[in-house]
Amino acid sequence: MTAAVKPRSDVDRMLEMFSALNLGQSDSMAMVTVPGAPWSKSRPRFTKTGRTYAQPEDRDAEERTASYLKRVVKEPYPGNVGMACLFFRPNRQRIDADNLLKHVCDAGNGILWHDDSQCTAIMGVVELDADRPRTVVAIGEH
């Protein structure tokens, strides 16, 4: 007879990930959940003259993610920042975790940090949750 394993909460998972990044449980830690399927940063597009541009869907998704980040971080961190992200996908479609992280990093510019080069510790985990797709982000001083 085996005991049922109690599922861990998003908060517990984020604390474990934060700890794995050697960030501890800093007073400066903030956590936010962005509902909906995680967005993957697409490749840059080029005009005929060679200039790059972003897809309108990417810009809209970054603005949406940024609006959630603004709710928990009032001013950008001045120094190095660590970030952990849990991406709960609605399906088993293969997706690169680094493109999901790029999206959150770009959405965090000017909100979480002045520039995403301040993000000196980062971790991303992709999992399946068809019933409640979401992105959980935890950030703090590093």
PDB file of C-alpha atoms in Angstrom:
ATOM      1  CA  MET A   1       0.000   0.000   0.000  1.00  0.00           C
ATOM      2  CA  THR A   2       1.467   3.354  -1.046  1.00  0.00           C
ATOM      3  CA  ALA A   3       0.671   6.713   0.428  1.00  0.00           C
ATOM      4  CA  ALA A   4      -0.764   9.367  -1.874  1.00  0.00           C
ATOM      5  CA  VAL A   5       1.685  12.129  -2.676  1.00  0.00           C
ATOM      6  CA  LYS A   6       0.310  15.557  -1.883  1.00  0.00           C
ATOM      7  CA  PRO A   7       0.920  17.962  -4.778  1.00  0.00           C
ATOM      8  CA  ARG A   8       3.159  20.885  -3.896  1.00  0.00           C
ATOM      9  CA  SER A   9       1.778  24.390  -4.198  1.00  0.00           C
ATOM     10  CA  ASP A  10       3.189  26.926  -6.641  1.00  0.00           C
ATOM     11  CA  VAL A  11       4.568  28.887  -3.681  1.00  0.00           C
ATOM     12  CA  ASP A  12       6.399  25.836  -2.317  1.00  0.00           C
ATOM     13  CA  ARG A  13       7.831  25.085  -5.763  1.00  0.00           C
ATOM     14  CA  MET A  14       9.010  28.674  -6.213  1.00  0.00           C
ATOM     15  CA  LEU A  15      10.674  28.707  -2.789  1.00  0.00           C
ATOM     16  CA  GLU A  16      12.522  25.498  -3.721  1.00  0.00           C
ATOM     17  CA  MET A  17      13.655  26.980  -7.039  1.00  0.00           C
ATOM     18  CA  PHE A  18      14.680  30.236  -5.366  1.00  0.00           C
ATOM     19  CA  SER A  19      16.689  28.263  -2.836  1.00  0.00           C
ATOM     20  CA  ALA A  20      18.343  26.243  -5.621  1.00  0.00           C
ATOM     21  CA  LEU A  21      19.545  29.529  -7.128  1.00  0.00           C
ATOM     22  CA  ASN A  22      21.130  30.382  -3.750  1.00  0.00           C
ATOM     23  CA  LEU A  23      18.786  33.318  -3.341  1.00  0.00           C
ATOM     24  CA  GLY A  24      17.310  32.134  -0.044  1.00  0.00           C
ATOM     25  CA  GLN A  25      14.053  33.616   1.169  1.00  0.00           C
ATOM     26  CA  SER A  26      15.021  37.240   0.872  1.00  0.00           C
ATOM     27  CA  ASP A  27      12.738  39.996   2.105  1.00  0.00           C
ATOM     28  CA  SER A  28      13.037  41.449  -1.373  1.00  0.00           C
ATOM     29  CA  MET A  29      11.464  38.411  -3.046  1.00  0.00           C
ATOM     30  CA  ALA A  30       8.314  39.000  -5.050  1.00  0.00           C
ATOM     31  CA  MET A  31       6.103  36.428  -6.749  1.00  0.00           C
ATOM     32  CA  VAL A  32       3.375  36.783  -9.357  1.00  0.00           C
ATOM     33  CA  THR A  33       1.202  34.429 -11.390  1.00  0.00           C
ATOM     34  CA  VAL A  34       0.308  35.338 -14.964  1.00  0.00           C
ATOM     35  CA  PRO A  35      -2.782  33.349 -15.991  1.00  0.00           C
ATOM     36  CA  GLY A  36      -3.055  31.777 -19.425  1.00  0.00           C
ATOM     37  CA  ALA A  37      -0.729  29.813 -21.658  1.00  0.00           C
ATOM     38  CA  PRO A  38       2.924  30.901 -21.281  1.00  0.00           C
ATOM     39  CA  TRP A  39       4.157  32.976 -24.202  1.00  0.00           C
ATOM     40  CA  SER A  40       7.277  32.018 -26.105  1.00  0.00           C
ATOM     41  CA  LYS A  41       9.446  34.778 -27.562  1.00  0.00           C
ATOM     42  CA  SER A  42       9.524  34.388 -31.335  1.00  0.00           C
ATOM     43  CA  ARG A  43      12.511  35.009 -33.551  1.00  0.00           C
ATOM     44  CA  PRO A  44      13.036  38.567 -34.763  1.00  0.00           C
ATOM     45  CA  ARG A  45      11.540  39.414 -38.140  1.00  0.00           C
ATOM     46  CA  PHE A  46      13.303  41.458 -40.817  1.00  0.00           C
ATOM     47  CA  THR A  47      12.031  43.999 -43.319  1.00  0.00           C
ATOM     48  CA  LYS A  48      13.249  44.019 -46.916  1.00  0.00           C
ATOM     49  CA  THR A  49      15.768  46.694 -45.909  1.00  0.00           C
ATOM     50  CA  GLY A  50      17.177  44.515 -43.116  1.00  0.00           C
ATOM     51  CA  ARG A  51      15.613  46.284 -40.140  1.00  0.00           C
ATOM     52  CA  THR A  52      14.214  44.127 -37.348  1.00  0.00           C
ATOM     53  CA  TYR A  53      10.733  44.350 -35.915  1.00  0.00           C
ATOM     54  CA  ALA A  54       8.655  42.492 -33.358  1.00  0.00           C
ATOM     55  CA  GLN A  55       5.450  40.665 -34.151  1.00  0.00           C
ATOM     56  CA  PRO A  56       2.385  42.542 -32.792  1.00  0.00           C
ATOM     57  CA  GLU A  57       1.408  39.384 -30.871  1.00  0.00           C
ATOM     58  CA  ASP A  58       4.797  39.413 -29.095  1.00  0.00           C
ATOM     59  CA  ARG A  59       4.419  43.070 -28.122  1.00  0.00           C
ATOM     60  CA  ASP A  60       0.892  42.476 -26.825  1.00  0.00           C
ATOM     61  CA  ALA A  61       2.013  39.437 -24.812  1.00  0.00           C
ATOM     62  CA  GLU A  62       4.956  41.369 -23.307  1.00  0.00           C
ATOM     63  CA  GLU A  63       2.661  44.242 -22.319  1.00  0.00           C
ATOM     64  CA  ARG A  64       0.261  41.772 -20.680  1.00  0.00           C
ATOM     65  CA  THR A  65       3.057  40.067 -18.739  1.00  0.00           C
ATOM     66  CA  ALA A  66       4.523  43.463 -17.801  1.00  0.00           C
ATOM     67  CA  SER A  67       1.162  44.553 -16.372  1.00  0.00           C
ATOM     68  CA  TYR A  68       1.249  41.602 -13.956  1.00  0.00           C
ATOM     69  CA  LEU A  69       4.891  42.249 -13.023  1.00  0.00           C
ATOM     70  CA  LYS A  70       4.076  45.908 -12.237  1.00  0.00           C
ATOM     71  CA  ARG A  71       1.589  44.730  -9.630  1.00  0.00           C
ATOM     72  CA  VAL A  72       4.298  43.228  -7.432  1.00  0.00           C
ATOM     73  CA  VAL A  73       7.393  45.337  -8.136  1.00  0.00           C
ATOM     74  CA  LYS A  74       6.975  49.070  -7.627  1.00  0.00           C
ATOM     75  CA  GLU A  75      10.528  50.086  -8.641  1.00  0.00           C
ATOM     76  CA  PRO A  76      13.191  48.242 -10.641  1.00  0.00           C
ATOM     77  CA  TYR A  77      15.834  46.462  -8.584  1.00  0.00           C
ATOM     78  CA  PRO A  78      19.033  48.558  -8.634  1.00  0.00           C
ATOM     79  CA  GLY A  79      21.499  45.631  -8.525  1.00  0.00           C
ATOM     80  CA  ASN A  80      21.684  42.012  -9.563  1.00  0.00           C
ATOM     81  CA  VAL A  81      18.447  40.046  -9.653  1.00  0.00           C
ATOM     82  CA  GLY A  82      17.642  36.336  -9.568  1.00  0.00           C
ATOM     83  CA  MET A  83      14.532  34.971 -11.260  1.00  0.00           C
ATOM     84  CA  ALA A  84      12.780  31.611 -11.206  1.00  0.00           C
ATOM     85  CA  CYS A  85       9.875  30.797 -13.537  1.00  0.00           C
ATOM     86  CA  LEU A  86       7.449  27.889 -13.618  1.00  0.00           C
ATOM     87  CA  PHE A  87       5.676  27.599 -16.953  1.00  0.00           C
ATOM     88  CA  PHE A  88       2.523  25.467 -16.923  1.00  0.00           C
ATOM     89  CA  ARG A  89       1.612  24.664 -20.526  1.00  0.00           C
ATOM     90  CA  PRO A  90      -1.905  23.667 -21.629  1.00  0.00           C
ATOM     91  CA  ASN A  91      -0.632  20.923 -23.970  1.00  0.00           C
ATOM     92  CA  ARG A  92       2.361  18.734 -24.717  1.00  0.00           C
ATOM     93  CA  GLN A  93       3.595  20.890 -27.592  1.00  0.00           C
ATOM     94  CA  ARG A  94       7.382  21.024 -27.461  1.00  0.00           C
ATOM     95  CA  ILE A  95       8.662  24.441 -26.529  1.00  0.00           C
ATOM     96  CA  ASP A  96      12.048  25.823 -25.525  1.00  0.00           C
ATOM     97  CA  ALA A  97      12.285  27.006 -21.931  1.00  0.00           C
ATOM     98  CA  ASP A  98      14.833  29.643 -22.967  1.00  0.00           C
ATOM     99  CA  ASN A  99      12.308  31.309 -25.314  1.00  0.00           C
ATOM    100  CA  LEU A 100       9.764  31.372 -22.484  1.00  0.00           C
ATOM    101  CA  LEU A 101      12.394  32.940 -20.198  1.00  0.00           C
ATOM    102  CA  LYS A 102      13.337  35.512 -22.872  1.00  0.00           C
ATOM    103  CA  HIS A 103       9.734  36.646 -22.990  1.00  0.00           C
ATOM    104  CA  VAL A 104       9.605  37.221 -19.208  1.00  0.00           C
ATOM    105  CA  CYS A 105      13.034  38.920 -19.238  1.00  0.00           C
ATOM    106  CA  ASP A 106      12.000  41.328 -21.999  1.00  0.00           C
ATOM    107  CA  ALA A 107       8.682  42.049 -20.296  1.00  0.00           C
ATOM    108  CA  GLY A 108      10.622  42.831 -17.089  1.00  0.00           C
ATOM    109  CA  ASN A 109      12.818  45.540 -18.637  1.00  0.00           C
ATOM    110  CA  GLY A 110      12.151  48.803 -16.821  1.00  0.00           C
ATOM    111  CA  ILE A 111       9.942  47.004 -14.283  1.00  0.00           C
ATOM    112  CA  LEU A 112      12.005  44.286 -12.592  1.00  0.00           C
ATOM    113  CA  TRP A 113      15.351  45.793 -13.562  1.00  0.00           C
ATOM    114  CA  HIS A 114      16.735  48.582 -15.679  1.00  0.00           C
ATOM    115  CA  ASP A 115      18.139  46.031 -18.124  1.00  0.00           C
ATOM    116  CA  ASP A 116      17.842  42.240 -18.195  1.00  0.00           C
ATOM    117  CA  SER A 117      21.641  41.974 -17.954  1.00  0.00           C
ATOM    118  CA  GLN A 118      21.023  42.511 -14.198  1.00  0.00           C
ATOM    119  CA  CYS A 119      19.429  39.040 -14.098  1.00  0.00           C
ATOM    120  CA  THR A 120      22.456  37.047 -12.937  1.00  0.00           C
ATOM    121  CA  ALA A 121      20.675  33.887 -11.764  1.00  0.00           C
ATOM    122  CA  ILE A 122      17.816  32.350 -13.708  1.00  0.00           C
ATOM    123  CA  MET A 123      15.880  29.093 -13.741  1.00  0.00           C
ATOM    124  CA  GLY A 124      12.935  27.943 -15.828  1.00  0.00           C
ATOM    125  CA  VAL A 125      10.873  24.772 -15.571  1.00  0.00           C
ATOM    126  CA  VAL A 126       8.173  23.763 -18.056  1.00  0.00           C
ATOM    127  CA  GLU A 127       5.326  21.502 -16.916  1.00  0.00           C
ATOM    128  CA  LEU A 128       1.882  20.429 -18.089  1.00  0.00           C
ATOM    129  CA  ASP A 129      -1.358  21.742 -16.557  1.00  0.00           C
ATOM    130  CA  ALA A 130      -4.118  21.592 -19.153  1.00  0.00           C
ATOM    131  CA  ASP A 131      -6.732  22.814 -16.677  1.00  0.00           C
ATOM    132  CA  ARG A 132      -4.879  25.906 -15.472  1.00  0.00           C
ATOM    133  CA  PRO A 133      -2.054  27.078 -17.746  1.00  0.00           C
ATOM    134  CA  ARG A 134      -0.013  29.884 -16.180  1.00  0.00           C
ATOM    135  CA  THR A 135       3.406  31.394 -15.620  1.00  0.00           C
ATOM    136  CA  VAL A 136       4.657  31.792 -12.056  1.00  0.00           C
ATOM    137  CA  VAL A 137       7.531  34.227 -11.610  1.00  0.00           C
ATOM    138  CA  ALA A 138       9.630  34.786  -8.471  1.00  0.00           C
ATOM    139  CA  ILE A 139      12.283  37.466  -8.377  1.00  0.00           C
ATOM    140  CA  GLY A 140      14.617  38.877  -5.767  1.00  0.00           C
ATOM    141  CA  GLU A 141      18.025  40.357  -5.095  1.00  0.00           C
ATOM    142  CA  HIS A 142      20.988  38.193  -6.050  1.00  0.00           C
TER     143      HIS A 142
END
